[in-house]
Coordinates of C-alpha atoms and ligand atoms in Angstrom, one line a residue:
X1 CA 0.1 -0.2 0.0
X2 CA 1.4 3.1 -0.3
X3 CA 1.6 6.2 0.7
X4 CA -0.9 8.1 -0.9
X5 CA -3.6 4.8 -0.3
X6 CA -3.1 4.8 3.4
X7 CA -3.6 8.9 3.5
X8 CA -6.8 8.5 1.7
X9 CA -8.0 5.1 3.8
X10 CA -7.9 7.1 6.8
X11 CA -9.4 9.8 4.9
X12 CA -12.1 7.9 4.2
X13 CA -12.6 6.7 7.5
X14 CA -13.1 10.3 9.2
X15 CA -14.7 11.4 6.4
X16 CA -17.6 8.6 6.7
X17 CA -18.4 10.2 10.7
X18 CA -21.1 12.2 10.9
X19 CA -20.5 16.1 12.2
X20 CA -23.7 16.6 14.9
X21 CA -25.0 19.7 14.3
X22 CA -25.2 22.4 16.4
X23 CA -29.4 21.0 17.1
X24 CA -27.3 17.9 17.9
X25 CA -25.6 18.7 20.1
X26 CA -28.1 20.5 21.4
X27 CA -30.2 16.8 22.3
X28 CA -27.4 15.5 24.1
X29 CA -26.6 18.1 26.2
X30 CA -30.3 18.2 27.1
X31 CA -29.5 14.5 27.2
X32 CA -26.5 13.9 29.6
X33 CA -28.0 17.3 31.6
X34 CA -32.0 15.0 32.9
X35 CA -30.6 11.9 32.4
X36 CA -33.7 8.9 31.7
X37 CA -36.3 11.8 33.4
X38 CA -38.3 12.8 30.5
X39 CA -38.4 9.1 28.8
X40 CA -41.4 6.8 28.5
X41 CA -41.7 3.7 27.1
X42 CA -44.8 2.6 24.2
X43 CA -45.8 -0.5 23.0
X44 CA -46.4 -2.0 20.1
X45 CA -48.7 -5.5 19.4
X46 CA -47.0 -9.0 17.5
X47 CA -50.1 -11.3 16.2
X48 CA -49.8 -14.4 15.6
X49 CA -50.2 -15.5 12.6
X50 CA -51.8 -18.6 13.2
X51 CA -53.9 -17.7 16.4
X52 CA -54.9 -14.8 15.4
X53 CA -53.8 -13.8 19.0
X54 CA -51.6 -10.7 20.2
X55 CA -48.9 -12.7 21.6
X56 CA -46.3 -9.7 22.7
X57 CA -45.1 -6.5 22.0
X58 CA -41.9 -4.6 20.8
X59 CA -41.2 -1.5 24.0
X60 CA -40.3 1.8 22.3
X61 CA -38.7 4.9 23.3
X62 CA -40.7 8.3 23.6
X63 CA -38.5 11.2 24.9
X64 CA -41.2 13.8 26.1
X65 CA -38.0 17.2 25.8
X66 CA -39.7 20.0 27.9
X67 CA -39.1 22.9 24.8
X68 CA -39.1 20.3 22.1
X69 CA -42.0 18.3 22.5
X70 CA -42.1 14.6 21.2
X71 CA -38.7 13.9 19.8
X72 CA -38.9 10.5 17.6
X73 CA -36.0 7.8 18.5
X74 CA -35.1 7.9 15.1
X75 CA -33.4 11.2 15.4
X76 CA -32.0 10.5 19.2
X77 CA -31.3 6.3 19.3
X78 CA -28.3 7.3 16.5
X79 CA -26.9 10.3 18.7
X80 CA -26.5 8.3 21.5
X81 CA -25.4 5.3 19.6
X82 CA -22.4 7.5 18.2
X83 CA -22.0 9.3 21.5
X84 CA -21.7 5.8 23.7
X85 CA -25.4 6.8 26.1
X86 CA -26.7 4.4 24.4
X87 CA -25.8 2.0 26.8
X88 CA -27.5 4.4 29.6
X89 CA -30.6 4.1 28.4
X90 CA -31.5 0.5 27.4
X91 CA -30.3 -0.3 30.8
X92 CA -33.3 1.7 31.7
X93 CA -35.2 0.2 28.8
X94 CA -34.1 -3.2 30.3
X95 CA -35.6 -2.6 33.2
X96 CA -38.1 -0.4 32.8
X97 CA -39.4 -3.2 30.8
X98 CA -39.0 -6.1 33.2
X99 CA -40.1 -4.0 36.3
X100 CA -43.4 -3.8 34.1
X101 CA -43.7 -7.5 33.7
X102 CA -43.9 -8.1 36.7
X103 CA -45.9 -5.8 37.9
X104 CA -48.8 -6.3 35.5
X105 CA -48.0 -10.3 36.1
X106 CA -47.3 -11.0 32.4
X107 CA -45.6 -13.9 33.0
X108 CA -46.3 -16.7 32.8
X109 CA -49.4 -16.3 29.6
X110 CA -47.1 -17.2 26.4
X111 CA -46.7 -13.3 25.9
X112 CA -43.2 -12.4 25.3
X113 CA -42.0 -8.5 25.1
X114 CA -39.5 -7.1 22.8
X115 CA -36.4 -4.9 23.5
X116 CA -34.1 -3.1 21.1
X117 CA -30.2 -3.9 22.1
X118 CA -27.7 -2.8 19.9
X119 CA -24.4 -3.9 18.9
X120 CA -22.7 -1.3 20.5
X121 CA -24.6 -2.5 24.0
X122 CA -23.3 -6.0 23.8
X123 CA -19.8 -4.7 23.1
X124 CA -19.9 -2.9 27.0
X125 CA -18.3 -4.9 29.6
X126 CA -21.3 -4.2 32.5
X127 CA -24.1 -5.2 30.2
X128 CA -24.0 -9.8 30.8
X129 CA -24.0 -8.6 34.5
X130 CA -26.5 -6.3 34.3
X131 CA -28.5 -8.2 32.3
X132 CA -28.3 -11.5 34.3
X133 CA -28.9 -9.1 37.3
X134 CA -32.5 -7.8 36.4
X135 CA -34.1 -11.2 34.6
X136 CA -33.5 -12.7 37.9
X137 CA -36.8 -11.5 38.5
X138 CA -38.9 -12.6 36.2
X139 CA -39.1 -15.9 33.3
X140 CA -36.4 -14.7 30.6
X141 CA -39.5 -16.4 28.5
X142 CA -41.2 -13.5 28.5
X143 CA -38.4 -10.6 27.3
X144 CA -36.3 -11.1 23.8
X145 CA -34.3 -9.2 22.2
X146 CA -34.0 -7.5 18.8
X147 CA -30.3 -7.0 17.9
X148 CA -30.4 -3.7 15.2
X149 CA -27.0 -2.2 13.9
X150 CA -26.3 0.9 13.8
X151 CA -23.0 1.8 13.1
X152 CA -19.8 -1.3 13.0
X153 CA -18.9 -3.9 15.1
X154 CA -15.6 -3.1 16.8
X155 CA -15.6 -6.6 18.8
X156 CA -17.6 -9.0 17.1
X157 CA -15.3 -11.2 19.9
X158 CA -17.1 -9.9 22.4
X159 CA -20.7 -9.4 20.9
X160 CA -20.5 -13.2 20.4
X161 CA -19.8 -13.8 23.8
X162 CA -22.4 -11.5 24.7
X163 CA -25.0 -12.7 23.2
X164 CA -24.2 -16.3 24.3
X165 CA -24.7 -15.7 27.0
X166 CA -27.4 -14.0 26.9
X167 CA -29.4 -16.7 24.6
X168 CA -27.6 -19.4 28.1
X169 CA -29.6 -17.6 30.2
X170 CA -32.8 -17.9 28.5
X171 CA -33.4 -14.9 26.4
X172 CA -34.5 -15.0 22.7
X173 CA -32.1 -13.1 20.1
X174 CA -33.9 -11.9 16.7
X175 CA -32.4 -9.7 13.7
X176 CA -34.1 -6.2 13.7
X177 CA -33.6 -4.6 10.2
X178 CA -32.9 -7.8 8.2
X179 CA -31.6 -7.5 4.6
X180 CA -30.6 -3.8 5.9
X181 CA -27.2 -1.9 6.1
X182 CA -25.3 -4.2 8.0
X183 CA -27.5 -6.4 9.0
X184 CA -26.5 -9.4 7.0
X185 CA -25.9 -12.7 6.2
X186 CA -23.5 -13.1 7.9
X187 CA -25.4 -12.7 11.7
X188 CA -26.9 -15.3 10.9
X189 CA -24.1 -17.4 10.1
X190 CA -22.1 -15.9 13.8
X191 CA -24.7 -15.5 16.4
X192 CA -27.3 -17.5 18.1
X193 CA -30.2 -16.1 17.0
X194 CA -33.6 -17.3 16.9
X195 CA -35.9 -14.7 14.6
X196 CA -35.6 -13.0 12.1
X197 CA -37.1 -9.4 11.8
X198 CA -37.9 -8.8 7.9
X199 CA -37.3 -4.4 7.7
X200 CA -41.0 -2.5 7.0
X201 CA -38.6 -1.7 3.9
X202 CA -38.8 -4.7 1.6
X203 CA -43.3 -5.7 3.5
X204 CA -44.7 -3.0 2.8
X205 CA -45.3 -3.1 -0.7
X206 CA -45.4 -7.1 -1.0
X207 CA -48.5 -7.0 -2.6
X208 CA -47.2 -4.3 -5.1
X209 CA -43.9 -4.7 -5.3
X210 CA -42.5 -8.5 -7.5
X211 CA -39.1 -7.8 -6.5
X212 CA -39.8 -7.8 -2.7
X213 CA -41.9 -9.7 -2.9
X214 CA -39.3 -12.3 -3.9
X215 CA -36.9 -11.5 -1.1
X216 CA -39.9 -11.5 1.6
X217 CA -40.6 -14.8 0.2
X218 CA -37.5 -16.3 -0.2
X219 CA -36.2 -14.7 2.8
X220 CA -38.7 -16.1 5.4
X221 CA -37.5 -19.4 3.4
X222 CA -34.1 -19.6 4.3
X223 CA -34.5 -18.3 7.9
X224 CA -37.5 -21.1 8.2
X225 CA -34.3 -23.5 7.1
X226 CA -32.2 -22.9 9.3
X227 CA -34.8 -23.4 11.7
X228 CA -35.2 -19.7 12.4
X229 CA -38.8 -17.9 13.0
X230 CA -40.6 -14.4 11.2
X231 CA -42.1 -11.8 12.7
X232 CA -42.6 -9.0 9.2
X233 CA -42.9 -5.0 10.7
X234 CA -44.8 -2.2 9.6
X235 CA -47.4 -4.2 8.3
X236 CA -50.3 -1.5 7.1
X237 CA -53.1 -3.4 5.5
X238 CA -55.2 -6.9 5.7
X239 CA -54.0 -7.9 2.2
X240 CA -50.3 -7.6 3.2
X241 CA -51.4 -10.2 6.3
X242 CA -52.7 -12.4 4.5
X243 CA -50.0 -12.7 1.8
X244 CA -47.8 -13.1 4.3
X245 CA -50.2 -16.1 6.1
X246 CA -49.5 -17.2 2.9
X247 CA -45.5 -17.6 3.1
X248 CA -45.6 -19.3 6.9
X249 CA -45.1 -16.4 8.3
X250 CA -44.8 -16.1 11.9
X251 CA -45.8 -13.4 13.8
X252 CA -46.8 -9.6 11.9
X253 CA -46.7 -5.9 13.7
X254 CA -47.3 -2.8 12.2
X255 CA -50.0 -0.8 11.7
X256 CA -52.9 -3.2 11.3
X257 CA -53.0 -4.6 13.8
X258 CA -51.7 -1.2 16.5
X259 CA -49.8 1.6 16.1
X260 CA -47.9 1.0 19.8
X261 CA -49.8 2.6 22.5
X262 CA -49.3 3.0 26.5
X263 CA -49.0 0.3 29.0
X264 CA -52.5 0.2 30.6
X265 CA -54.1 0.0 26.5
X266 CA -51.5 -3.1 25.9
X267 CA -52.0 -5.1 28.9
X268 CA -55.8 -5.1 27.7
X269 CA -54.7 -6.5 24.9
X270 CA -52.5 -8.8 26.4
X271 CA -55.0 -10.4 29.0
X272 CA -57.9 -9.9 26.1
X273 CA -55.5 -12.4 24.9
X274 CA -54.2 -14.8 27.7
X275 CA -59.1 -14.9 28.3
X276 CA -59.4 -17.3 24.7
Ligands
C2E301 P1 -37.3 -0.2 14.8 O1 -37.1 -1.5 15.6 O2 -37.6 -0.9 13.1 O3 -39.2 -0.3 15.7 C1 -40.3 -0.1 14.2 C2 -40.5 1.5 14.2 O4 -41.7 1.7 13.2 C3 -41.2 2.3 15.4 O5 -40.7 3.5 15.3 C4 -42.8 1.8 14.9 O6 -43.3 2.4 16.0 C5 -42.7 2.0 13.7 N1 -43.8 1.6 12.8 C6 -44.7 0.2 13.5 N2 -45.8 -0.8 12.9 C7 -45.4 0.3 11.8 C8 -46.1 1.1 10.1 O7 -47.1 -0.1 10.0 N3 -46.0 1.3 9.7 C9 -44.5 2.6 9.8 N4 -45.4 3.3 8.8 N5 -44.0 2.7 10.5 C10 -44.9 1.3 11.4 P2 -40.1 4.3 16.0 O8 -41.0 4.3 18.1 O9 -40.5 5.5 16.0 O10 -38.2 3.8 16.6 C11 -37.7 4.3 15.3 C12 -36.5 3.4 15.8 O11 -35.5 3.5 16.6 C13 -36.4 1.9 16.5 O12 -37.1 1.2 14.7 C14 -35.5 1.9 16.7 O13 -34.4 1.5 15.6 C15 -35.1 2.2 17.5 N6 -35.8 2.8 18.8 C16 -37.2 2.9 19.7 N7 -36.7 2.3 20.4 C17 -35.6 2.3 21.3 C18 -35.6 1.4 22.4 O14 -35.6 1.3 23.3 N8 -33.6 1.3 22.0 C19 -33.0 0.9 20.8 N9 -31.5 0.6 20.6 N10 -33.5 2.0 19.8 C20 -35.0 1.8 19.6
CA302 CA1 -36.9 -3.2 17.6
CA303 CA1 -37.1 -1.7 10.8
CA304 CA1 -34.3 -0.2 14.1

């Protein structure tokens, strides 16, 4: 490698790092000062395609900023990841979700609540121990981790170690946003996961887009061949539900069932389910 090429590579490496703008820095400062006090969770139900019953939910974070109002996680999660503050947030989400499950008696009904975990969290040295301590409060089968990757894993041995430990504790893991960015086939070969979560960008138009339909049906087949189950996210209409049912997709999440809702509302759905 010539000197010029080396310089170019270093340059490219720095060039891809996103410079936070003034608004972003302001948000980070607010987060740093106020911690998690303006954050809360909403839950989006997941439908069991076979039985037609609600079988779980995904916990999604909301930031009610005192001045800016509701700030989207699509905006603040990447910032917190970039700045390394994501692990504090993830641990808060895990703690809150487990407390909710315990307080509301969700365990033992076959309900699973999913929590978003970033690959950043997996490489954090205290993460496994934190989860080990928290999971003592409930049956591990009541939660699942959806693993998302927004940056690249700088320590994939550490991530593998953490995921293996987490799986050994009895917590299920899913590959979130499968097929996009870095969330790819290498995950399935490297990590002990039990589920693929098909990204909304492929799912939303499968009744009209033949190419997306092929991607979705082939991915479901691949998943099943590997012994994994599939959740489709971002399902907005009944025809798509029917099509996914024909393709033997196990779980559906999206506005067709419900938008993310408050704790009391999701609890009503869970308990309606257990009456059947
Ligand atoms: P995600 O994990 O892929 O979550 C699904 C997102 O799609 C959610 O957006 C959800 O509200 C939205 N969605 C669900 N169904 C539909 C639908 O039918 N149509 C459309 N158009 N959208 C739908 P949300 O809540 O804004 O979250 C955005 C992203 O922020 C999440 O994407 C996830 O990557 C991240 N995020 C949210 N909460 C957390 C968290 O607690 N921890 C971490 N690390 N990331 C989180
Ligand atoms: Ca997710
Ligand atoms: Ca997604
Ligand atoms: Ca995501």
